[in-house]
Short mmCIF file of N, CA and C in Angstrom, two decimals:
data_model
loop_
_atom_site.label_atom_id
_atom_site.label_comp_id
_atom_site.label_asym_id
_atom_site.label_seq_id
_atom_site.Cartn_x
_atom_site.Cartn_y
_atom_site.Cartn_z
N SER D 1 7.41 21.43 66.08
CA SER D 1 7.14 20.38 65.24
C SER D 1 6.71 20.74 63.82
N SER D 2 7.24 20.16 62.89
CA SER D 2 6.70 20.52 61.58
C SER D 2 5.49 19.61 60.97
N SER D 3 4.78 20.00 60.24
CA SER D 3 3.59 19.33 59.86
C SER D 3 3.77 19.44 58.37
N SER D 4 3.57 18.14 57.84
CA SER D 4 3.66 17.82 56.18
C SER D 4 2.48 18.00 55.64
N SER D 5 1.29 18.56 56.21
CA SER D 5 -0.14 18.68 55.77
C SER D 5 0.03 20.23 55.05
N SER D 6 1.03 20.85 55.26
CA SER D 6 0.99 22.58 54.76
C SER D 6 1.79 22.60 53.44
N SER D 7 2.24 21.10 52.69
CA SER D 7 3.05 21.29 51.37
C SER D 7 1.85 21.32 50.54
N SER D 8 2.30 22.14 49.52
CA SER D 8 1.20 22.52 48.17
C SER D 8 1.10 21.22 47.48
N PRO D 9 -0.16 21.27 46.52
CA PRO D 9 -0.16 20.15 46.12
C PRO D 9 0.27 19.98 44.68
N PRO D 10 0.89 18.85 44.25
CA PRO D 10 1.53 18.52 42.94
C PRO D 10 0.85 19.29 41.76
N PRO D 11 1.88 20.10 41.00
CA PRO D 11 1.00 20.83 39.49
C PRO D 11 0.21 20.12 38.96
N VAL D 12 -0.86 20.44 38.39
CA VAL D 12 -1.36 19.57 37.45
C VAL D 12 -0.84 19.68 36.07
N THR D 13 -0.57 18.45 35.38
CA THR D 13 0.07 18.65 34.33
C THR D 13 -0.72 17.55 33.27
N HIS D 14 -1.38 18.37 32.34
CA HIS D 14 -1.99 17.64 31.11
C HIS D 14 -1.15 16.67 30.13
N CYS D 15 -1.66 15.51 29.84
CA CYS D 15 -0.80 14.73 29.02
C CYS D 15 -0.70 15.58 27.67
N GLU D 16 0.60 15.40 27.09
CA GLU D 16 0.62 15.82 25.62
C GLU D 16 1.52 14.52 24.70
N GLY D 17 1.14 14.49 23.69
CA GLY D 17 1.45 13.39 22.75
C GLY D 17 1.22 13.86 21.49
N GLU D 18 1.98 12.98 20.30
CA GLU D 18 1.68 13.22 18.98
C GLU D 18 1.86 11.96 18.19
N TRP D 19 1.10 11.77 16.99
CA TRP D 19 1.35 10.64 16.15
C TRP D 19 2.97 11.26 15.69
N ALA D 20 3.65 9.93 15.80
CA ALA D 20 5.07 9.72 15.64
C ALA D 20 5.67 9.66 14.18
N GLY D 21 6.43 10.51 13.61
CA GLY D 21 6.71 10.52 12.46
C GLY D 21 6.02 10.40 11.34
N GLU D 22 6.44 9.78 10.16
CA GLU D 22 5.73 9.64 8.85
C GLU D 22 5.01 8.48 9.07
N TRP D 23 4.00 8.43 7.97
CA TRP D 23 3.26 7.18 7.79
C TRP D 23 4.25 6.04 7.25
N GLY D 24 4.17 4.69 7.83
CA GLY D 24 4.99 3.74 7.35
C GLY D 24 4.70 3.15 5.78
N GLU D 25 5.44 2.16 5.31
CA GLU D 25 5.22 1.65 4.03
C GLU D 25 3.71 1.21 4.01
N CYS D 26 3.30 1.25 2.54
CA CYS D 26 1.97 0.50 2.54
C CYS D 26 2.14 -1.06 2.45
N THR D 27 0.89 -1.77 3.08
CA THR D 27 1.04 -2.98 2.86
C THR D 27 0.99 -3.88 1.70
N GLU D 28 0.25 -3.27 0.67
CA GLU D 28 -0.11 -3.71 -0.68
C GLU D 28 0.56 -2.71 -1.54
N ALA D 29 0.83 -3.16 -2.78
CA ALA D 29 1.06 -2.46 -3.96
C ALA D 29 0.20 -1.92 -4.74
N CYS D 30 -0.98 -2.81 -4.62
CA CYS D 30 -2.24 -2.44 -5.29
C CYS D 30 -3.52 -3.47 -4.76
N GLY D 31 -4.69 -3.26 -5.19
CA GLY D 31 -5.91 -3.99 -4.72
C GLY D 31 -6.53 -3.44 -3.74
N ASP D 32 -7.38 -3.91 -3.04
CA ASP D 32 -8.42 -3.29 -1.91
C ASP D 32 -8.06 -3.43 -0.52
N HIS D 33 -6.71 -4.06 -0.24
CA HIS D 33 -6.61 -4.09 1.12
C HIS D 33 -5.19 -3.28 1.50
N GLY D 34 -4.54 -2.36 0.94
CA GLY D 34 -3.57 -1.66 1.26
C GLY D 34 -3.85 -0.88 2.49
N LEU D 35 -3.05 -0.86 3.45
CA LEU D 35 -2.88 0.16 4.80
C LEU D 35 -1.74 0.36 5.06
N LYS D 36 -1.54 1.73 5.49
CA LYS D 36 -0.32 2.28 5.96
C LYS D 36 -0.52 2.68 7.49
N THR D 37 0.47 2.53 8.41
CA THR D 37 0.23 2.99 9.77
C THR D 37 1.21 3.79 10.43
N ARG D 38 0.85 4.47 11.49
CA ARG D 38 1.79 5.06 12.36
C ARG D 38 1.20 5.11 13.74
N SER D 39 2.16 5.21 14.34
CA SER D 39 2.04 5.18 15.86
C SER D 39 1.84 6.44 16.71
N PHE D 40 1.25 6.28 17.98
CA PHE D 40 1.15 7.68 18.87
C PHE D 40 2.53 7.38 19.89
N MET D 41 2.93 8.64 20.47
CA MET D 41 3.91 8.70 21.36
C MET D 41 3.43 9.62 22.38
N VAL D 42 3.42 9.08 23.68
CA VAL D 42 3.02 10.29 24.51
C VAL D 42 4.33 11.05 24.91
N THR D 43 4.47 12.50 24.95
CA THR D 43 5.76 12.92 25.16
C THR D 43 5.69 13.61 26.64
N LYS D 44 4.48 13.99 27.34
CA LYS D 44 4.26 14.33 28.42
C LYS D 44 3.22 13.54 29.17
N PRO D 45 3.44 12.72 30.36
CA PRO D 45 2.32 11.86 30.81
C PRO D 45 1.33 12.98 31.87
N ALA D 46 0.49 12.48 31.85
CA ALA D 46 -0.56 13.33 32.63
C ALA D 46 -0.06 13.09 34.35
N SER D 47 -0.09 14.06 35.00
CA SER D 47 0.06 13.91 36.57
C SER D 47 -0.73 15.06 37.32
N GLY D 48 -1.07 14.68 38.79
CA GLY D 48 -1.47 15.97 39.55
C GLY D 48 -2.98 16.07 39.26
N GLY D 49 -3.38 15.01 38.52
CA GLY D 49 -4.87 15.03 38.21
C GLY D 49 -5.21 15.44 36.87
N GLY D 50 -4.35 15.80 36.08
CA GLY D 50 -4.37 16.42 34.70
C GLY D 50 -5.08 15.43 33.51
N ASN D 51 -5.53 15.93 32.54
CA ASN D 51 -6.15 15.05 31.51
C ASN D 51 -5.17 14.18 31.03
N GLU D 52 -5.59 13.12 30.68
CA GLU D 52 -5.17 11.96 30.03
C GLU D 52 -4.77 12.18 28.56
N CYS D 53 -3.87 11.62 27.93
CA CYS D 53 -4.34 11.62 26.47
C CYS D 53 -5.23 10.82 25.84
N GLU D 54 -5.66 11.30 24.65
CA GLU D 54 -6.86 10.48 23.98
C GLU D 54 -6.10 9.24 23.39
N HIS D 55 -4.97 8.99 23.33
CA HIS D 55 -4.21 7.84 22.94
C HIS D 55 -3.08 7.56 23.84
N LEU D 56 -2.88 6.10 23.72
CA LEU D 56 -1.77 5.54 24.55
C LEU D 56 -0.46 5.49 23.72
N THR D 57 0.74 5.38 24.51
CA THR D 57 1.79 5.24 23.51
C THR D 57 1.86 4.06 22.80
N ASP D 58 2.08 4.10 21.34
CA ASP D 58 2.22 2.58 20.57
C ASP D 58 0.49 2.39 20.27
N ASP D 59 -0.16 3.25 20.41
CA ASP D 59 -1.62 2.94 19.78
C ASP D 59 -1.27 3.41 18.21
N ILE D 60 -2.02 2.59 17.23
CA ILE D 60 -2.07 2.50 15.81
C ILE D 60 -2.86 3.06 15.19
N ASP D 61 -2.48 4.13 14.01
CA ASP D 61 -3.55 4.81 13.52
C ASP D 61 -3.26 4.20 11.91
N ALA D 62 -4.39 3.66 11.25
CA ALA D 62 -4.28 3.14 9.93
C ALA D 62 -4.93 3.84 8.99
N THR D 63 -4.44 3.96 7.82
CA THR D 63 -5.18 4.54 6.62
C THR D 63 -5.17 4.07 5.45
N PRO D 64 -6.21 3.87 4.44
CA PRO D 64 -5.85 3.18 3.28
C PRO D 64 -4.96 3.66 2.15
N CYS D 65 -4.28 2.81 1.54
CA CYS D 65 -3.31 3.29 0.63
C CYS D 65 -3.33 2.25 -0.74
N ASN D 66 -2.74 2.88 -1.59
CA ASN D 66 -2.68 1.99 -2.84
C ASN D 66 -3.89 1.22 -3.12
N ARG D 67 -5.18 1.82 -3.12
CA ARG D 67 -6.38 1.28 -3.48
C ARG D 67 -6.64 1.43 -4.83
N HIS D 68 -5.83 0.92 -5.76
CA HIS D 68 -6.32 0.95 -7.24
C HIS D 68 -6.14 -0.29 -7.84
N ARG D 69 -6.66 -1.09 -8.76
CA ARG D 69 -6.59 -2.12 -9.47
C ARG D 69 -5.11 -2.65 -9.91
N CYS D 70 -4.74 -3.87 -9.61
CA CYS D 70 -3.51 -4.63 -9.92
C CYS D 70 -3.46 -4.47 -11.45
N PRO D 71 -2.26 -4.20 -11.90
CA PRO D 71 -2.14 -4.55 -13.43
C PRO D 71 -2.25 -5.99 -13.72
N VAL D 72 -2.57 -6.24 -15.01
CA VAL D 72 -2.70 -7.71 -15.34
C VAL D 72 -2.23 -7.79 -16.69
N ASN D 73 -1.06 -8.16 -16.93
CA ASN D 73 -0.48 -8.64 -17.94
C ASN D 73 -1.20 -9.45 -19.12
N CYS D 74 -0.98 -8.77 -20.29
CA CYS D 74 -1.62 -9.59 -21.16
C CYS D 74 -1.09 -11.26 -21.42
N ALA D 75 -1.90 -12.10 -21.69
CA ALA D 75 -1.46 -13.50 -21.74
C ALA D 75 -1.90 -13.99 -23.13
N GLY D 76 -1.42 -14.92 -23.99
CA GLY D 76 -1.93 -15.57 -25.04
C GLY D 76 -0.77 -16.25 -25.58
N LYS D 77 -1.06 -16.93 -26.91
CA LYS D 77 -0.30 -17.82 -27.34
C LYS D 77 -0.10 -17.71 -28.68
N PHE D 78 0.99 -18.14 -29.62
CA PHE D 78 1.00 -17.88 -30.98
C PHE D 78 0.38 -19.30 -31.58
N SER D 79 -0.27 -19.05 -32.68
CA SER D 79 -0.70 -20.41 -33.62
C SER D 79 0.57 -20.84 -34.19
N LYS D 80 0.45 -22.13 -34.80
CA LYS D 80 1.61 -22.57 -35.39
C LYS D 80 1.99 -21.79 -37.03
N TRP D 81 2.90 -21.78 -37.21
CA TRP D 81 3.49 -21.07 -38.33
C TRP D 81 2.49 -21.47 -39.53
N GLY D 82 1.97 -20.52 -40.36
CA GLY D 82 1.41 -20.84 -41.60
C GLY D 82 2.31 -21.28 -42.96
N ARG D 83 1.71 -21.85 -44.00
CA ARG D 83 2.73 -22.13 -45.26
C ARG D 83 3.32 -20.86 -45.58
N CYS D 84 4.53 -21.15 -46.34
CA CYS D 84 5.19 -19.95 -47.00
C CYS D 84 4.45 -19.71 -47.80
N SER D 85 4.53 -18.23 -48.41
CA SER D 85 3.91 -17.87 -49.51
C SER D 85 4.34 -18.01 -50.76
N VAL D 86 5.52 -18.50 -51.00
CA VAL D 86 6.18 -18.89 -52.26
C VAL D 86 7.18 -20.18 -52.15
N GLU D 87 7.23 -21.10 -53.09
CA GLU D 87 8.12 -22.21 -53.07
C GLU D 87 9.55 -21.72 -52.77
N CYS D 88 10.03 -20.52 -53.25
CA CYS D 88 11.30 -20.30 -53.10
C CYS D 88 11.46 -18.80 -53.31
N GLY D 89 12.79 -18.20 -52.88
CA GLY D 89 13.18 -16.73 -53.16
C GLY D 89 12.16 -15.64 -52.66
N GLY D 90 12.31 -15.59 -51.47
CA GLY D 90 11.82 -14.11 -50.73
C GLY D 90 10.43 -14.29 -50.31
N GLY D 91 10.03 -15.28 -49.74
CA GLY D 91 8.48 -15.67 -49.61
C GLY D 91 8.36 -15.14 -47.96
N ALA D 92 7.06 -15.30 -47.63
CA ALA D 92 6.81 -15.02 -46.23
C ALA D 92 5.91 -15.89 -45.62
N ARG D 93 5.84 -16.14 -44.15
CA ARG D 93 4.76 -16.91 -43.58
C ARG D 93 4.53 -16.12 -42.13
N SER D 94 3.57 -16.58 -41.81
CA SER D 94 3.06 -15.69 -40.57
C SER D 94 2.32 -16.81 -39.73
N ARG D 95 2.06 -16.01 -38.64
CA ARG D 95 1.14 -16.78 -37.53
C ARG D 95 0.38 -15.96 -36.69
N VAL D 96 -0.64 -16.32 -35.85
CA VAL D 96 -1.48 -15.34 -35.47
C VAL D 96 -1.04 -15.41 -33.57
N TYR D 97 -1.22 -14.17 -32.95
CA TYR D 97 -1.31 -14.47 -31.79
C TYR D 97 -2.62 -14.27 -30.93
N ARG D 98 -2.93 -15.30 -30.21
CA ARG D 98 -4.35 -15.40 -29.72
C ARG D 98 -4.65 -14.88 -28.33
N VAL D 99 -5.16 -13.55 -27.98
CA VAL D 99 -5.20 -13.17 -26.85
C VAL D 99 -6.15 -14.10 -25.82
N ALA D 100 -5.71 -14.64 -24.84
CA ALA D 100 -6.66 -15.22 -23.89
C ALA D 100 -6.90 -14.13 -22.86
N ARG D 101 -6.22 -13.46 -22.33
CA ARG D 101 -6.43 -12.38 -21.21
C ARG D 101 -5.91 -11.18 -21.70
N GLY D 102 -6.62 -9.75 -22.01
CA GLY D 102 -6.11 -8.60 -22.29
C GLY D 102 -5.45 -7.78 -21.32
N GLY D 103 -4.58 -7.29 -21.18
CA GLY D 103 -3.75 -6.56 -20.34
C GLY D 103 -4.73 -5.26 -19.93
N VAL D 104 -4.55 -5.12 -18.55
CA VAL D 104 -5.28 -3.65 -17.73
C VAL D 104 -4.56 -3.01 -16.99
N ASP D 105 -4.84 -1.55 -17.15
CA ASP D 105 -4.12 -0.77 -16.41
C ASP D 105 -2.66 -0.61 -16.44
N GLY D 106 -2.29 -0.25 -17.90
CA GLY D 106 -0.67 0.15 -18.07
C GLY D 106 0.36 -1.10 -18.09
N GLU D 107 -0.11 -1.92 -17.88
CA GLU D 107 0.89 -3.55 -17.60
C GLU D 107 1.36 -3.70 -19.28
N GLN D 108 1.92 -4.74 -19.29
CA GLN D 108 2.59 -5.05 -20.60
C GLN D 108 1.74 -5.42 -21.59
N GLY D 109 1.70 -4.97 -22.84
CA GLY D 109 0.93 -5.03 -24.02
C GLY D 109 1.00 -6.49 -24.74
N VAL D 110 0.23 -6.65 -25.48
CA VAL D 110 0.22 -8.18 -26.34
C VAL D 110 1.88 -8.03 -26.89
N SER D 111 2.61 -9.29 -27.09
CA SER D 111 3.54 -9.24 -27.38
C SER D 111 3.60 -9.65 -29.18
N ARG D 112 4.28 -9.32 -29.82
CA ARG D 112 4.20 -9.51 -31.20
C ARG D 112 5.49 -9.93 -31.73
N GLY D 113 5.47 -11.01 -32.69
CA GLY D 113 6.72 -11.44 -33.27
C GLY D 113 6.49 -12.38 -34.36
#
């Protein structure tokens, strides 16, 4: 008669895994809330009493990104045209652009015209 108690214990395999691939796209182009993420992938599960991975498959790691002020375009409007400088023959007239909000951080400047 054969005895099953003489079989050797299963080998101990420690979990192996890694953060899969590249970081994803940032959730925001600018501002205070941008995040990019990546996910964990278990490549070899633990068995035989081996150590479990620190993370599970599809655990998410997030890091801040694009955390800078958003550009603000200059805004304003032109005044009405002024009077012509001469009655006839080559005069000029002008108007003023009044800035209501100045541009910030490399955005479009004040328009001229």
